[in-house]
Amino acid sequence: MSEKQEKKKLRTEEPATTPPLPKPSKDAPRLLRGFKDLLPQDARWWYWAEDIARRVAREGGYERIDPPHLEDVRLFIRAVGKETDIVEKELFSFVDQGGETVALRPEFTASIARAYLEHGFVNQPQPVRLSTIGSLFRYERPQAGRFREHHQWGIEVMGDQHPVLDAEVIMLGVRFFKLLGITVSVEINSLGCATCRPQYREALVTFYRSRKKQLCENCQRRLAKNPLRALDCKEPSCQPLKEGAPQIVDWLCEICKNHFIKVLEYCDAGGVPYVLSTHLVRGLDYYTKTVFEFYTTRQGDTNETTSETRIALGGGGRYDDLIALFGGRPTPAVGFGIGLERVIGELKIRNATPPPPDRIDVFVAQLGDAGRERALVLIEEMRQQNIAVRASLSKDGLKTQLELANRHGATYTLIIGQKEVLDETIIIREMEGGMQEIVPYDRVIGELQKKLGRKGGGMP
Ligand code: HAM
């Protein structure tokens, strides 16, 4: 069929406009509240952030770990803490068919600490450096920036208490943001340890007890068991009290104080843009010593005012007692989690440009079923030779396929019609100038490699 005939056929085959989408019926299953589909149009941003995360982890010697999505609920209750929002209100937990109470993971650290113990990581050279990316589940109240399924890049260094590791981990996070072009500042604090924190707790309870009525209901209830939560509370009524509350840095024991000073010195040496945040406590109970959060600032302009919103893109800290809490020998550890939805939200708001999609070397256009069969074989052979190839094998029209080749940015299009199949040839079309040449079928890959400036060889 000639190109002219093809064009005519195409016009009759393809409607000019796409028909409107049918409306889903009222009882059609819908996306759950707080959940999102990650759609193809956003894929470039996700690939970008995930690729940078993996690269930063790999360069730092962090190995991949992927704990399961479902765990024994007691893992999170013990690790994260009974009196935390994550456990009290946000766990997706249920009794499974075998009668076990299980929970969808709300975070990675507890699972990775369990895995460290269960798989004898302690017998490997310490520290063990681990990295993971995946989705987490928290039954959050739906609000901006909070989803019931979100994704994190998590980093953990286990089996070494040296303060330089706290700085290493923080610098890794800063590097990730820098490579994506997001400016962050790091808020940092120390939460002390089992030796010094009880005294601080007492001081905090004494402070809040005389002001109990000014606290929100939740904080009043938690005051006896977990007074530190009041420092992390987002309720407006709890904010003014925080200012006058005792600061934990004044209560640190010698060991924790020295550790914190060293972390700050290493952060200074590494050029980390940090600020001390004396009331930073984080929402999980396992932390000891260093805690930190990565913040970025977003400018919002109304007609008359410029406002600034601070967004927590990630956070972490040291958790030296967690593995012992699970029955292991004392194993100091430090890590962070960075929220990828928030990172991607920032990239989009800043109009950052993700790297262009991978370039396509060759598009294969086929005409007729014999051409289609040949195309199937040829595509496989080209991929073996590391030629980046695309096709749209269900299509018939040449015009449509050439348009697709253009859209993919292919350098060459191979055209295989009935005639070419019979003649054992193939047409190579150079997309930029439209020049076409006919080559014998068995020489096409060699020709392409020459044109693309590649050596032959293919996959090992
Ligand atoms: P996290 O502060 O609970 O820490 O979460 C880390 C980050 O995940 C947050 O700063 C935020 O960017 C993002 N994030 C958390 N919840 C949501 C949500 N519902 N929707 C969207 N983004 C969210 C942890 O999870 C600790 N396990 C981090 C860690 C690792 N600490 C030591 N090692």
CSV table of C-alpha atoms and ligand atoms in Angstrom, one decimal:
chain,number,residue,atom,x,y,z
A,1,MET,CA,0.0,0.0,0.0
A,2,SER,CA,1.4,3.4,-0.9
A,3,GLU,CA,1.8,6.2,1.7
A,4,LYS,CA,-1.1,8.1,0.0
A,5,GLN,CA,-3.4,5.1,0.3
A,6,GLU,CA,-2.2,4.6,3.8
A,7,LYS,CA,-3.2,8.2,4.7
A,8,LYS,CA,-6.6,7.7,3.2
A,9,LYS,CA,-7.1,4.5,5.2
A,10,LEU,CA,-6.0,6.3,8.3
A,11,ARG,CA,-8.6,9.1,7.9
A,12,THR,CA,-11.4,6.5,7.7
A,13,GLU,CA,-10.0,4.5,10.6
A,14,GLU,CA,-9.3,7.1,13.3
A,15,PRO,CA,-12.0,9.5,14.6
A,16,ALA,CA,-10.8,13.1,14.8
A,17,THR,CA,-11.8,13.5,18.5
A,18,THR,CA,-11.8,11.0,21.3
A,19,PRO,CA,-15.3,10.3,22.6
A,20,PRO,CA,-16.1,11.5,26.1
A,21,LEU,CA,-15.4,9.1,29.0
A,22,PRO,CA,-18.5,7.2,30.1
A,23,LYS,CA,-19.6,8.3,33.6
A,24,PRO,CA,-18.9,5.6,36.3
A,25,SER,CA,-22.1,4.4,37.9
A,26,LYS,CA,-22.8,5.5,41.4
A,27,ASP,CA,-21.9,2.2,43.0
A,28,ALA,CA,-18.7,1.8,40.9
A,29,PRO,CA,-15.6,1.2,43.2
A,30,ARG,CA,-13.7,4.4,43.8
A,31,LEU,CA,-10.3,5.3,45.1
A,32,LEU,CA,-10.3,5.2,48.9
A,33,ARG,CA,-10.0,8.5,50.8
A,34,GLY,CA,-6.4,9.5,51.4
A,35,PHE,CA,-5.1,7.2,48.7
A,36,LYS,CA,-3.8,8.2,45.3
A,37,ASP,CA,-3.0,6.6,41.9
A,38,LEU,CA,0.5,7.4,40.7
A,39,LEU,CA,-0.3,8.2,37.1
A,40,PRO,CA,2.0,7.9,34.0
A,41,GLN,CA,2.1,11.7,33.7
A,42,ASP,CA,3.9,11.9,37.0
A,43,ALA,CA,6.2,9.0,36.4
A,44,ARG,CA,9.1,11.2,35.3
A,45,TRP,CA,9.2,13.0,38.7
A,46,TRP,CA,9.1,9.7,40.6
A,47,TYR,CA,11.8,8.1,38.5
A,48,TRP,CA,13.9,11.2,39.0
A,49,ALA,CA,13.5,11.3,42.8
A,50,GLU,CA,13.9,7.5,43.2
A,51,ASP,CA,16.9,7.4,40.9
A,52,ILE,CA,18.7,10.1,42.8
A,53,ALA,CA,17.9,8.4,46.1
A,54,ARG,CA,19.2,5.1,44.9
A,55,ARG,CA,22.3,6.8,43.5
A,56,VAL,CA,23.1,8.6,46.7
A,57,ALA,CA,22.6,5.4,48.7
A,58,ARG,CA,24.7,3.3,46.3
A,59,GLU,CA,27.5,5.9,46.3
A,60,GLY,CA,27.5,5.9,50.1
A,61,GLY,CA,27.8,2.1,50.3
A,62,TYR,CA,24.1,1.5,51.4
A,63,GLU,CA,22.7,-1.9,50.4
A,64,ARG,CA,19.1,-2.4,49.5
A,65,ILE,CA,16.6,-4.0,51.9
A,66,ASP,CA,12.8,-4.5,51.3
A,67,PRO,CA,10.9,-5.5,54.4
A,68,PRO,CA,7.3,-6.8,53.9
A,69,HIS,CA,4.3,-4.6,53.9
A,70,LEU,CA,2.6,-6.6,56.6
A,71,GLU,CA,4.0,-7.3,60.0
A,72,ASP,CA,2.9,-8.5,63.4
A,73,VAL,CA,1.2,-5.5,65.0
A,74,ARG,CA,3.2,-5.9,68.1
A,75,LEU,CA,6.4,-4.9,66.2
A,76,PHE,CA,5.1,-1.3,65.7
A,77,ILE,CA,3.4,-1.1,69.1
A,78,ARG,CA,6.7,-1.9,70.8
A,79,ALA,CA,9.0,0.1,68.5
A,80,VAL,CA,7.0,3.2,67.7
A,81,GLY,CA,5.3,3.4,71.1
A,82,LYS,CA,1.8,2.9,72.4
A,83,GLU,CA,1.2,6.5,73.2
A,84,THR,CA,2.1,7.9,69.7
A,85,ASP,CA,-0.4,9.0,67.1
A,86,ILE,CA,0.9,6.4,64.7
A,87,VAL,CA,0.0,3.6,67.0
A,88,GLU,CA,-3.0,5.1,68.8
A,89,LYS,CA,-4.9,6.4,65.8
A,90,GLU,CA,-3.2,5.6,62.5
A,91,LEU,CA,-2.3,1.9,62.3
A,92,PHE,CA,-4.1,-0.1,59.6
A,93,SER,CA,-4.4,-3.3,61.5
A,94,PHE,CA,-6.7,-6.3,61.3
A,95,VAL,CA,-7.0,-9.9,62.3
A,96,ASP,CA,-5.9,-12.1,59.4
A,97,GLN,CA,-7.5,-15.4,58.3
A,98,GLY,CA,-5.1,-17.3,60.7
A,99,GLY,CA,-6.3,-15.2,63.7
A,100,GLU,CA,-3.1,-13.1,63.9
A,101,THR,CA,-3.3,-9.4,64.4
A,102,VAL,CA,-1.2,-7.8,61.7
A,103,ALA,CA,-0.6,-4.3,60.6
A,104,LEU,CA,0.4,-2.6,57.3
A,105,ARG,CA,3.8,-1.0,58.0
A,106,PRO,CA,3.4,2.6,59.0
A,107,GLU,CA,7.2,3.1,58.8
A,108,PHE,CA,10.4,1.2,57.9
A,109,THR,CA,12.7,1.4,60.9
A,110,ALA,CA,10.9,-1.1,63.1
A,111,SER,CA,10.9,-3.7,60.3
A,112,ILE,CA,14.5,-3.1,59.4
A,113,ALA,CA,15.6,-3.5,63.1
A,114,ARG,CA,13.6,-6.7,63.2
A,115,ALA,CA,15.3,-7.9,60.0
A,116,TYR,CA,18.7,-7.0,61.4
A,117,LEU,CA,18.1,-9.2,64.4
A,118,GLU,CA,16.3,-12.0,62.5
A,119,HIS,CA,18.9,-12.4,59.8
A,120,GLY,CA,22.0,-12.1,62.0
A,121,PHE,CA,23.3,-8.9,60.5
A,122,VAL,CA,25.1,-8.5,63.7
A,123,ASN,CA,27.6,-11.1,62.4
A,124,GLN,CA,28.6,-8.9,59.5
A,125,PRO,CA,31.2,-6.2,59.7
A,126,GLN,CA,29.6,-3.2,61.5
A,127,PRO,CA,28.1,-0.8,60.8
A,128,VAL,CA,25.6,-2.2,58.4
A,129,ARG,CA,24.3,0.4,55.9
A,130,LEU,CA,20.8,-0.2,54.5
A,131,SER,CA,18.5,1.7,52.2
A,132,THR,CA,14.9,1.2,51.1
A,133,ILE,CA,12.1,2.8,49.1
A,134,GLY,CA,8.5,1.9,49.4
A,135,SER,CA,5.0,2.7,50.5
A,136,LEU,CA,3.8,3.1,54.1
A,137,PHE,CA,0.3,3.3,55.5
A,138,ARG,CA,-1.0,5.6,58.2
A,139,TYR,CA,-4.7,6.3,58.7
A,140,GLU,CA,-4.2,10.0,58.8
A,141,ARG,CA,-6.9,12.7,58.9
A,142,PRO,CA,-7.0,13.7,55.2
A,143,GLN,CA,-5.2,17.0,54.8
A,144,ALA,CA,-2.7,18.7,52.6
A,145,GLY,CA,0.6,16.8,52.4
A,146,ARG,CA,-0.8,13.8,54.4
A,147,PHE,CA,-1.8,10.6,52.7
A,148,ARG,CA,-3.0,7.3,54.0
A,149,GLU,CA,-0.5,5.6,51.7
A,150,HIS,CA,2.8,7.5,51.2
A,151,HIS,CA,6.2,6.6,50.0
A,152,GLN,CA,9.5,7.1,51.7
A,153,TRP,CA,13.2,6.7,51.0
A,154,GLY,CA,14.7,5.3,54.2
A,155,ILE,CA,18.3,5.0,55.3
A,156,GLU,CA,19.6,3.2,58.3
A,157,VAL,CA,23.1,2.6,59.7
A,158,MET,CA,23.2,0.0,62.3
A,159,GLY,CA,25.8,-1.3,64.8
A,160,ASP,CA,27.9,1.7,65.5
A,161,GLN,CA,27.4,4.6,67.9
A,162,HIS,CA,30.0,7.0,66.5
A,163,PRO,CA,28.6,10.6,66.1
A,164,VAL,CA,30.2,10.9,62.7
A,165,LEU,CA,27.5,8.5,61.5
A,166,ASP,CA,24.7,10.9,62.6
A,167,ALA,CA,26.4,13.5,60.5
A,168,GLU,CA,27.0,11.1,57.6
A,169,VAL,CA,23.3,10.3,57.4
A,170,ILE,CA,22.3,13.9,57.6
A,171,MET,CA,24.7,14.8,54.9
A,172,LEU,CA,23.3,12.0,52.7
A,173,GLY,CA,19.9,13.6,53.0
A,174,VAL,CA,21.2,17.1,52.2
A,175,ARG,CA,23.0,15.7,49.2
A,176,PHE,CA,19.8,14.1,47.9
A,177,PHE,CA,18.0,17.4,48.1
A,178,LYS,CA,20.9,19.3,46.6
A,179,LEU,CA,20.9,17.0,43.6
A,180,LEU,CA,17.2,17.7,43.1
A,181,GLY,CA,17.7,21.4,43.5
A,182,ILE,CA,15.7,21.7,46.7
A,183,THR,CA,17.1,24.0,49.4
A,184,VAL,CA,16.6,22.5,52.9
A,185,SER,CA,17.6,23.4,56.4
A,186,VAL,CA,18.1,20.8,59.0
A,187,GLU,CA,16.5,21.2,62.5
A,188,ILE,CA,18.4,19.2,65.0
A,189,ASN,CA,18.1,18.3,68.7
A,190,SER,CA,19.1,15.6,71.2
A,191,LEU,CA,16.6,13.6,73.2
A,192,GLY,CA,19.2,12.1,75.6
A,193,CYS,CA,19.1,8.5,76.7
A,194,ALA,CA,17.6,6.2,79.3
A,195,THR,CA,20.0,7.8,81.9
A,196,CYS,CA,19.2,11.5,81.4
A,197,ARG,CA,15.7,11.6,79.8
A,198,PRO,CA,13.8,10.5,82.9
A,199,GLN,CA,14.9,13.6,84.9
A,200,TYR,CA,14.0,15.8,81.9
A,201,ARG,CA,10.6,14.1,81.7
A,202,GLU,CA,10.0,14.9,85.4
A,203,ALA,CA,10.9,18.5,84.8
A,204,LEU,CA,8.5,18.6,81.8
A,205,VAL,CA,5.6,17.0,83.7
A,206,THR,CA,6.1,19.5,86.6
A,207,PHE,CA,6.1,22.4,84.1
A,208,TYR,CA,2.9,21.2,82.3
A,209,ARG,CA,1.0,19.9,85.3
A,210,SER,CA,0.6,23.5,86.7
A,211,ARG,CA,-0.6,24.5,83.2
A,212,LYS,CA,-2.6,21.4,82.4
A,213,LYS,CA,-5.8,23.2,81.6
A,214,GLN,CA,-4.1,25.1,78.7
A,215,LEU,CA,-3.1,21.8,77.0
A,216,CYS,CA,-5.3,20.1,74.4
A,217,GLU,CA,-7.3,17.0,75.5
A,218,ASN,CA,-4.9,14.6,74.0
A,219,CYS,CA,-1.9,16.1,75.7
A,220,GLN,CA,-3.7,16.3,79.0
A,221,ARG,CA,-4.4,12.6,78.7
A,222,ARG,CA,-0.8,11.7,77.7
A,223,LEU,CA,0.9,13.9,80.2
A,224,ALA,CA,1.7,11.2,82.7
A,225,LYS,CA,2.8,8.6,80.2
A,226,ASN,CA,4.4,10.6,77.4
A,227,PRO,CA,4.8,14.3,78.3
A,228,LEU,CA,7.3,14.8,75.4
A,229,ARG,CA,4.3,14.5,73.0
A,230,ALA,CA,3.1,17.9,74.2
A,231,LEU,CA,6.2,19.4,72.5
A,232,ASP,CA,5.3,17.8,69.2
A,233,CYS,CA,1.6,18.6,69.4
A,234,LYS,CA,0.3,20.6,66.5
A,235,GLU,CA,-2.9,21.8,68.3
A,236,PRO,CA,-3.0,25.7,68.5
A,237,SER,CA,-3.8,25.6,72.2
A,238,CYS,CA,-0.5,23.8,73.0
A,239,GLN,CA,1.8,26.2,71.1
A,240,PRO,CA,2.2,29.1,73.5
A,241,LEU,CA,3.2,26.8,76.3
A,242,LYS,CA,6.1,25.3,74.4
A,243,GLU,CA,8.1,28.5,74.5
A,244,GLY,CA,8.5,28.4,78.3
A,245,ALA,CA,8.9,24.6,78.6
A,246,PRO,CA,12.3,23.2,79.9
A,247,GLN,CA,14.7,22.3,77.1
A,248,ILE,CA,16.2,18.9,77.0
A,249,VAL,CA,19.7,20.1,76.1
A,250,ASP,CA,20.0,21.5,79.6
A,251,TRP,CA,19.4,18.0,81.0
A,252,LEU,CA,21.7,15.9,78.9
A,253,CYS,CA,24.2,13.5,80.7
A,254,GLU,CA,27.9,13.9,79.8
A,255,ILE,CA,27.8,11.1,77.3
A,256,CYS,CA,24.8,12.5,75.4
A,257,LYS,CA,26.1,16.1,75.6
A,258,ASN,CA,29.5,15.1,74.2
A,259,HIS,CA,27.8,13.0,71.5
A,260,PHE,CA,25.6,16.0,70.5
A,261,ILE,CA,28.6,18.4,70.4
A,262,LYS,CA,30.5,16.0,68.2
A,263,VAL,CA,27.5,15.6,65.8
A,264,LEU,CA,27.2,19.4,65.5
A,265,GLU,CA,31.0,19.7,65.0
A,266,TYR,CA,30.9,17.1,62.2
A,267,CYS,CA,27.9,18.8,60.7
A,268,ASP,CA,29.8,22.1,60.7
A,269,ALA,CA,32.8,20.4,59.1
A,270,GLY,CA,30.5,18.9,56.4
A,271,GLY,CA,28.8,22.3,55.7
A,272,VAL,CA,25.3,21.1,56.8
A,273,PRO,CA,22.8,24.0,57.0
A,274,TYR,CA,21.4,23.2,60.4
A,275,VAL,CA,19.7,25.1,63.2
A,276,LEU,CA,19.2,23.9,66.8
A,277,SER,CA,15.6,23.2,67.6
A,278,THR,CA,15.5,22.7,71.3
A,279,HIS,CA,11.9,21.4,71.3
A,280,LEU,CA,12.1,19.0,68.4
A,281,VAL,CA,11.0,15.6,69.7
A,282,ARG,CA,9.6,13.6,66.6
A,283,GLY,CA,6.5,11.5,66.6
A,284,LEU,CA,8.1,8.0,67.3
A,285,ASP,CA,9.2,6.8,70.7
A,286,TYR,CA,12.3,4.9,69.8
A,287,TYR,CA,14.7,7.8,69.4
A,288,THR,CA,17.7,8.4,71.6
A,289,LYS,CA,20.3,11.2,71.4
A,290,THR,CA,20.2,12.9,67.9
A,291,VAL,CA,16.9,13.8,66.2
A,292,PHE,CA,16.6,15.9,63.1
A,293,GLU,CA,14.2,17.0,60.4
A,294,PHE,CA,14.7,18.3,56.8
A,295,TYR,CA,12.6,21.5,56.2
A,296,THR,CA,12.1,23.5,53.1
A,297,THR,CA,10.3,26.8,52.9
A,298,ARG,CA,7.7,27.6,50.3
A,299,GLN,CA,6.9,31.2,49.5
A,300,GLY,CA,3.2,32.0,49.0
A,301,ASP,CA,2.2,35.3,47.5
A,302,THR,CA,-1.2,36.9,48.0
A,303,ASN,CA,-1.9,40.4,46.6
A,304,GLU,CA,-0.5,42.2,49.6
A,305,THR,CA,1.5,39.8,51.7
A,306,THR,CA,4.2,37.2,51.2
A,307,SER,CA,3.8,34.2,53.5
A,308,GLU,CA,6.2,31.4,54.1
A,309,THR,CA,5.2,27.8,54.8
A,310,ARG,CA,7.7,25.4,56.2
A,311,ILE,CA,7.4,21.8,55.0
A,312,ALA,CA,8.9,18.8,56.7
A,313,LEU,CA,10.3,16.7,53.8
A,314,GLY,CA,11.9,14.1,56.0
A,315,GLY,CA,13.2,13.3,59.5
A,316,GLY,CA,15.1,10.8,61.5
A,317,GLY,CA,17.5,10.3,64.3
A,318,ARG,CA,19.4,7.8,66.5
A,319,TYR,CA,17.7,4.8,68.1
A,320,ASP,CA,20.3,3.1,70.1
A,321,ASP,CA,17.9,1.0,72.3
A,322,LEU,CA,15.5,-0.4,69.6
A,323,ILE,CA,17.3,-3.6,68.7
A,324,ALA,CA,17.8,-4.4,72.3
A,325,LEU,CA,14.1,-3.8,72.9
A,326,PHE,CA,13.5,-6.7,70.4
A,327,GLY,CA,15.8,-9.0,72.4
A,328,GLY,CA,19.1,-8.3,70.6
A,329,ARG,CA,22.3,-7.2,72.2
A,330,PRO,CA,22.6,-3.4,72.5
A,331,THR,CA,23.0,-2.1,68.9
A,332,PRO,CA,23.2,1.6,68.3
A,333,ALA,CA,21.7,2.9,65.0
A,334,VAL,CA,20.8,6.0,63.2
A,335,GLY,CA,18.7,6.8,60.1
A,336,PHE,CA,16.1,8.9,58.3
A,337,GLY,CA,12.9,8.7,56.2
A,338,ILE,CA,12.2,11.2,53.4
A,339,GLY,CA,8.6,11.6,52.2
A,340,LEU,CA,8.6,11.2,48.4
A,341,GLU,CA,5.1,12.7,47.8
A,342,ARG,CA,6.3,15.9,49.5
A,343,VAL,CA,9.6,15.9,47.6
A,344,ILE,CA,7.8,15.5,44.3
A,345,GLY,CA,5.2,18.2,45.3
A,346,GLU,CA,8.2,20.6,45.9
A,347,LEU,CA,9.8,19.7,42.5
A,348,LYS,CA,6.6,20.5,40.7
A,349,ILE,CA,5.9,23.7,42.5
A,350,ARG,CA,9.4,24.9,41.8
A,351,ASN,CA,8.9,23.9,38.1
A,352,ALA,CA,12.1,21.8,38.3
A,353,THR,CA,12.8,20.0,35.1
A,354,PRO,CA,13.2,16.3,35.4
A,355,PRO,CA,15.7,14.7,33.1
A,356,PRO,CA,14.3,14.0,29.6
A,357,PRO,CA,13.0,10.5,29.0
A,358,ASP,CA,15.5,8.0,27.6
A,359,ARG,CA,16.2,8.6,23.9
A,360,ILE,CA,14.8,6.1,21.5
A,361,ASP,CA,17.2,4.9,18.8
A,362,VAL,CA,14.7,3.2,16.5
A,363,PHE,CA,11.0,2.9,16.0
A,364,VAL,CA,9.7,-0.1,14.1
A,365,ALA,CA,6.7,0.5,11.8
A,366,GLN,CA,5.0,-2.5,10.2
A,367,LEU,CA,2.5,-2.9,7.5
A,368,GLY,CA,0.4,-6.1,7.4
A,369,ASP,CA,0.6,-9.2,9.4
A,370,ALA,CA,3.7,-10.7,7.8
A,371,GLY,CA,5.5,-7.4,8.6
A,372,ARG,CA,4.2,-7.6,12.1
A,373,GLU,CA,5.6,-11.0,12.6
A,374,ARG,CA,9.0,-10.0,11.3
A,375,ALA,CA,8.9,-6.9,13.5
A,376,LEU,CA,8.4,-9.1,16.6
A,377,VAL,CA,11.6,-11.0,15.9
A,378,LEU,CA,13.6,-7.9,14.9
A,379,ILE,CA,12.6,-6.0,18.0
A,380,GLU,CA,13.9,-8.8,20.2
A,381,GLU,CA,17.2,-9.0,18.3
A,382,MET,CA,17.7,-5.3,18.5
A,383,ARG,CA,17.1,-5.2,22.3
A,384,GLN,CA,19.7,-8.0,22.6
A,385,GLN,CA,22.1,-5.6,20.9
A,386,ASN,CA,21.2,-2.8,23.3
A,387,ILE,CA,19.5,-0.7,20.7
A,388,ALA,CA,16.7,1.3,22.3
A,389,VAL,CA,13.6,0.4,20.3
A,390,ARG,CA,9.9,1.1,20.4
A,391,ALA,CA,7.0,-0.1,18.3
A,392,SER,CA,3.2,0.0,18.4
A,393,LEU,CA,2.5,-3.3,16.9
A,394,SER,CA,-1.3,-3.2,17.1
A,395,LYS,CA,-1.3,-0.2,14.7
A,396,ASP,CA,-1.5,-0.5,10.9
A,397,GLY,CA,-1.3,2.9,9.4
A,398,LEU,CA,2.2,4.2,8.4
A,399,LYS,CA,1.3,7.8,9.1
A,400,THR,CA,0.2,7.0,12.7
A,401,GLN,CA,3.4,5.0,13.3
A,402,LEU,CA,5.6,7.7,11.9
A,403,GLU,CA,3.9,10.2,14.2
A,404,LEU,CA,4.5,7.9,17.1
A,405,ALA,CA,8.2,7.6,16.1
A,406,ASN,CA,8.4,11.4,16.1
A,407,ARG,CA,6.7,11.6,19.5
A,408,HIS,CA,9.2,9.1,21.0
A,409,GLY,CA,12.1,11.1,19.5
A,410,ALA,CA,13.3,8.1,17.5
A,411,THR,CA,16.4,8.7,15.4
A,412,TYR,CA,15.4,6.1,12.8
A,413,THR,CA,12.3,4.3,11.8
A,414,LEU,CA,12.4,0.8,10.3
A,415,ILE,CA,9.6,0.1,7.9
A,416,ILE,CA,8.6,-3.5,7.2
A,417,GLY,CA,5.7,-4.0,4.7
A,418,GLN,CA,4.6,-7.0,2.7
A,419,LYS,CA,7.0,-6.1,-0.1
A,420,GLU,CA,10.0,-5.9,2.3
A,421,VAL,CA,9.1,-9.3,3.8
A,422,LEU,CA,9.0,-10.9,0.3
A,423,ASP,CA,12.2,-9.2,-0.8
A,424,GLU,CA,14.0,-9.9,2.5
A,425,THR,CA,14.7,-6.2,2.9
A,426,ILE,CA,13.9,-3.4,5.2
A,427,ILE,CA,13.5,0.4,4.9
A,428,ILE,CA,15.6,2.6,7.2
A,429,ARG,CA,14.1,6.1,7.5
A,430,GLU,CA,16.2,8.8,9.0
A,431,MET,CA,13.6,10.8,11.0
A,432,GLU,CA,15.2,14.2,10.8
A,433,GLY,CA,15.7,14.6,7.1
A,434,GLY,CA,13.2,11.9,5.9
A,435,MET,CA,15.9,10.1,3.9
A,436,GLN,CA,15.1,6.5,3.3
A,437,GLU,CA,17.3,3.6,2.2
A,438,ILE,CA,16.6,-0.1,1.6
A,439,VAL,CA,18.9,-2.6,3.2
A,440,PRO,CA,19.0,-6.4,3.2
A,441,TYR,CA,17.1,-7.7,6.3
A,442,ASP,CA,20.1,-9.6,7.7
A,443,ARG,CA,22.3,-6.5,7.6
A,444,VAL,CA,19.9,-4.1,9.3
A,445,ILE,CA,21.3,-4.4,12.8
A,446,GLY,CA,24.9,-3.9,11.6
A,447,GLU,CA,23.8,-0.9,9.6
A,448,LEU,CA,22.0,0.6,12.5
A,449,GLN,CA,24.9,0.1,14.8
A,450,LYS,CA,27.2,1.9,12.3
A,451,LYS,CA,24.8,4.8,12.0
A,452,LEU,CA,24.3,5.0,15.7
A,453,GLY,CA,28.1,4.9,16.3
A,454,ARG,CA,27.9,1.7,18.4
A,455,LYS,CA,30.0,-1.4,18.4
A,456,GLY,CA,28.2,-4.7,18.0
A,457,GLY,CA,28.2,-7.3,20.7
A,458,GLY,CA,24.9,-7.1,22.5
A,459,MET,CA,24.0,-8.5,25.9
A,460,PRO,CA,26.5,-10.7,27.7
B,1,HAM,P1,8.4,10.3,59.9
B,1,HAM,O1,8.8,11.6,60.4
B,1,HAM,O2,7.2,9.7,60.6
B,1,HAM,O3,9.7,9.3,60.2
B,1,HAM,O4,8.3,10.3,58.4
B,1,HAM,C1,9.3,10.7,57.5
B,1,HAM,C2,8.8,11.6,56.5
B,1,HAM,O5,7.7,10.9,55.7
B,1,HAM,C3,8.0,12.9,57.0
B,1,HAM,O6,8.9,13.9,57.2
B,1,HAM,C4,7.1,13.2,55.8
B,1,HAM,O7,7.9,13.9,54.8
B,1,HAM,C5,6.8,11.9,55.2
B,1,HAM,N1,5.4,11.4,55.7
B,1,HAM,C6,5.1,10.9,56.9
B,1,HAM,N2,3.8,10.6,57.0
B,1,HAM,C7,3.3,11.0,55.8
B,1,HAM,C8,2.0,11.0,55.2
B,1,HAM,N3,0.9,10.6,55.9
B,1,HAM,N4,1.8,11.5,54.0
B,1,HAM,C9,2.8,12.0,53.3
B,1,HAM,N5,4.1,12.0,53.8
B,1,HAM,C10,4.3,11.6,55.0
B,1,HAM,C11,9.7,8.0,60.1
B,1,HAM,O8,8.9,7.4,59.5
B,1,HAM,C12,11.0,7.3,60.7
B,1,HAM,N6,10.9,5.9,60.4
B,1,HAM,C13,12.2,7.9,60.0
B,1,HAM,C14,13.5,7.2,60.5
B,1,HAM,C15,14.3,6.3,59.9
B,1,HAM,N7,14.0,7.5,61.7
B,1,HAM,C16,15.1,6.7,61.8
B,1,HAM,N8,15.3,6.0,60.8
